[in-house]
Tab-separated table of C-alpha atoms in Angstrom:
chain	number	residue	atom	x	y	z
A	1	UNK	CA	32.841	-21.824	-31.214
A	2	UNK	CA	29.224	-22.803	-31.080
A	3	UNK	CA	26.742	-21.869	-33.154
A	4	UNK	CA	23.666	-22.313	-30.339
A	5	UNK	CA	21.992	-18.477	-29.792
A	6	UNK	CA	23.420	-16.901	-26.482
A	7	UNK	CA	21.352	-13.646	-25.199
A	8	UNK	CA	23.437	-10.237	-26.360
A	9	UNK	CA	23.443	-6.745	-24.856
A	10	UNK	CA	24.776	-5.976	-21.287
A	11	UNK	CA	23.332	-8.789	-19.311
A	12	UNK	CA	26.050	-11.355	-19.943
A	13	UNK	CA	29.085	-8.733	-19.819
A	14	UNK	CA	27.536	-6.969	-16.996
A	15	UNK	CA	28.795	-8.093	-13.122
A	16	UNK	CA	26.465	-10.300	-12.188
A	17	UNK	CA	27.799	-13.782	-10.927
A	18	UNK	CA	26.218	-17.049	-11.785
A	19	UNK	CA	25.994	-20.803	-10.350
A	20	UNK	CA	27.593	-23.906	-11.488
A	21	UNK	CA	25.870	-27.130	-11.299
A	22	UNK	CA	28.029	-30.151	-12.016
A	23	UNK	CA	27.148	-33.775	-10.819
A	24	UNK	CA	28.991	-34.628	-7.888
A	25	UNK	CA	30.756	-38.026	-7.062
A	26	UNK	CA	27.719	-39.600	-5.720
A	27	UNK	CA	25.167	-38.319	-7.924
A	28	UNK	CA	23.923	-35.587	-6.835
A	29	UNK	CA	23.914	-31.704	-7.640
A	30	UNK	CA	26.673	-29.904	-6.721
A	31	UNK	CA	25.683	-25.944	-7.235
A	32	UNK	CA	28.601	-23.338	-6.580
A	33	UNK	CA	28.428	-19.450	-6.938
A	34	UNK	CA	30.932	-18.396	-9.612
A	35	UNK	CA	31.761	-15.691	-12.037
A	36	UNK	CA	31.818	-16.387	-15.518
A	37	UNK	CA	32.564	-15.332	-19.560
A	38	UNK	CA	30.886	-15.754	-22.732
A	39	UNK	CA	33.715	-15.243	-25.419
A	40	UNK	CA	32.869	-16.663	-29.640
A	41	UNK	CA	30.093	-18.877	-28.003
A	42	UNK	CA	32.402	-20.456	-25.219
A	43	UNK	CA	31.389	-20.203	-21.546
A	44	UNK	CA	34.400	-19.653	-19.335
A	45	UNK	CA	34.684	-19.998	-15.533
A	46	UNK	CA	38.213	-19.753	-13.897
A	47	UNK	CA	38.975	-22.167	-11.215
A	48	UNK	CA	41.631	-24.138	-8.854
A	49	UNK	CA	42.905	-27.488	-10.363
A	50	UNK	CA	41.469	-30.364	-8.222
A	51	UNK	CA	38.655	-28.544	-6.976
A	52	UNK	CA	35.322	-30.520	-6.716
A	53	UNK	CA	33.774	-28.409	-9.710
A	54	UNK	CA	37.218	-29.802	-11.976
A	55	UNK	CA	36.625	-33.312	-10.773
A	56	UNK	CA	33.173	-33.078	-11.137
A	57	UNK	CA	33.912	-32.570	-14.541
A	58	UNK	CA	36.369	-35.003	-15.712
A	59	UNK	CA	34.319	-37.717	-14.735
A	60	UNK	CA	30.900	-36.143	-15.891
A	61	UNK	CA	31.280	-33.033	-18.329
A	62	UNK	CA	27.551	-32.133	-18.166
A	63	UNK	CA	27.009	-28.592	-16.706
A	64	UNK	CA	25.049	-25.988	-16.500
A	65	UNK	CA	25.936	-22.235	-15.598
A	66	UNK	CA	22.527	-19.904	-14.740
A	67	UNK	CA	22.507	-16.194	-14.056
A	68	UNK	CA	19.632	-14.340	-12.075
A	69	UNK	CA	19.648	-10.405	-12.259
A	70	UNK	CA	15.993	-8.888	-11.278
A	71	UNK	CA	13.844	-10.486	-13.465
A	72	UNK	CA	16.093	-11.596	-16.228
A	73	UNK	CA	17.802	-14.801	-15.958
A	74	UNK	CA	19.349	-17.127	-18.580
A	75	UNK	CA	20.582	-20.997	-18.305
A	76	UNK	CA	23.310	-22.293	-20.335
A	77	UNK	CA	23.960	-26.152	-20.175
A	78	UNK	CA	26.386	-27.924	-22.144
A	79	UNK	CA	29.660	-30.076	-22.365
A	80	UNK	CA	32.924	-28.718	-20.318
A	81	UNK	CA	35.770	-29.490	-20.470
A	82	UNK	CA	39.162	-28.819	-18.316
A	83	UNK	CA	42.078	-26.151	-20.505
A	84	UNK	CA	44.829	-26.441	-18.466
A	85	UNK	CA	47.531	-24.754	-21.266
A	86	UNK	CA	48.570	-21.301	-20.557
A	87	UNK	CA	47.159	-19.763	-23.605
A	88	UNK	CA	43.334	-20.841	-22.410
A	89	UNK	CA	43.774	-19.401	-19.088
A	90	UNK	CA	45.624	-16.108	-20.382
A	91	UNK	CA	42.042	-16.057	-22.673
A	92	UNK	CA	39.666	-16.732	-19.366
A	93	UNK	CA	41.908	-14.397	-16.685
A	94	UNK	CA	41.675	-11.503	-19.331
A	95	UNK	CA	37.857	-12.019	-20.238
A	96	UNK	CA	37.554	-11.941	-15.961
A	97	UNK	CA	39.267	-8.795	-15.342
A	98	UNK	CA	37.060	-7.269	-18.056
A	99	UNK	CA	33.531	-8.390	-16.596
A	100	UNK	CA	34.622	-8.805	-12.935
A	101	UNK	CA	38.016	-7.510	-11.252
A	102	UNK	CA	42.087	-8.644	-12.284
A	103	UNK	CA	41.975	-12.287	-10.848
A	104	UNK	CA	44.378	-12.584	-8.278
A	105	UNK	CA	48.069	-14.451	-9.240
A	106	UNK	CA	47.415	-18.426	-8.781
A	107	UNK	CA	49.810	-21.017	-10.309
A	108	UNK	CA	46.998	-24.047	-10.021
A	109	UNK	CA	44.333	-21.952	-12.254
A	110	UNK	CA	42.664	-23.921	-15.014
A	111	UNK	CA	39.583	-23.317	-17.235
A	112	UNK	CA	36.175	-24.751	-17.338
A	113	UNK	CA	35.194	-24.204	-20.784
A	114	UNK	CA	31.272	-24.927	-21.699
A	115	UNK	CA	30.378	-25.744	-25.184
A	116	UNK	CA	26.566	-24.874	-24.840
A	117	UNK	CA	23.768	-26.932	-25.908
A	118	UNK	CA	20.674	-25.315	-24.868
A	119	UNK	CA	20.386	-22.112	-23.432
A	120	UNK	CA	16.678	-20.912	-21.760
A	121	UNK	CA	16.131	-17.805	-20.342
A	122	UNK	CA	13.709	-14.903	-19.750
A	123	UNK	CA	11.564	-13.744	-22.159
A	124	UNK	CA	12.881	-10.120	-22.793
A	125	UNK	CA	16.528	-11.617	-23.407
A	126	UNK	CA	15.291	-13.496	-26.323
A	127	UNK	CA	13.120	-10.952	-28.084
A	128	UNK	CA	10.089	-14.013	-27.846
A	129	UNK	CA	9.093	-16.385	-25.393
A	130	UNK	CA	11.609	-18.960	-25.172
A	131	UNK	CA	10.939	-22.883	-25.086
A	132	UNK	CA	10.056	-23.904	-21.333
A	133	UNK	CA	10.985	-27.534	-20.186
């Protein structure tokens, strides 16, 4: 758990989906559409075991998830790591079918879990202007 402030009301348990930028083999920005959870501070995004986004990540864990909805947007970047034990994806499969649909059966799932570090977003999420870079 992190102790970092995340935004609270609807607009991170709403369906909304969100992209995924990792750092790809060769440096550059790889951005993919995903759906995602926010569960005691952790950011959670289901995914297939050797996909580009999981080997982006176990040779670079920087990431960064970001959510547009209308005007309101938030960006949560952070260390991620891989959970490949069945309790962690039990955890991320259940948050899913709560925000999005049941996730379909797949024996190769794993977790990217996000420990956030900074989080940005739009002003009305925050209550005050938050901290542009």
């Amino acid at each position: 758990m992190t102790d970092i402030w995340l935004p609270e009301g609807d607009f991170l348990t709403d369906r909304h989906l969100a992209t995924l930028s990792t750092l790809g083999p060769g440096g550059r920005i790889h951005v993919v559409a995903v759906g995602f959870t926010v569960f005691e501070g952790i950011v959670r995004i289901t995914t297939m075991d050797g996909s580009q986004k999981v080997r982006n990540v176990e040779r670079d864990p920087r990431a960064t998830v970001a959510q547009v909805a209308g005007p309101q947007w938030v960006s949560i970047a952070g260390t991620a790591e891989i959970l490949r034990d069945r309790e962690s994806i039990t955890l991320a499969e259940n948050l899913y079918a709560e925000r999005y649909r049941q996730p379909k059966e797949n024996p190769r799932r794993v977790v990217i879990a996000i420990t956030p570090e900074k989080v940005m977003c739009s002003p009305g999420l925050r209550g005050e202007a938050p901290a542009h870079d």
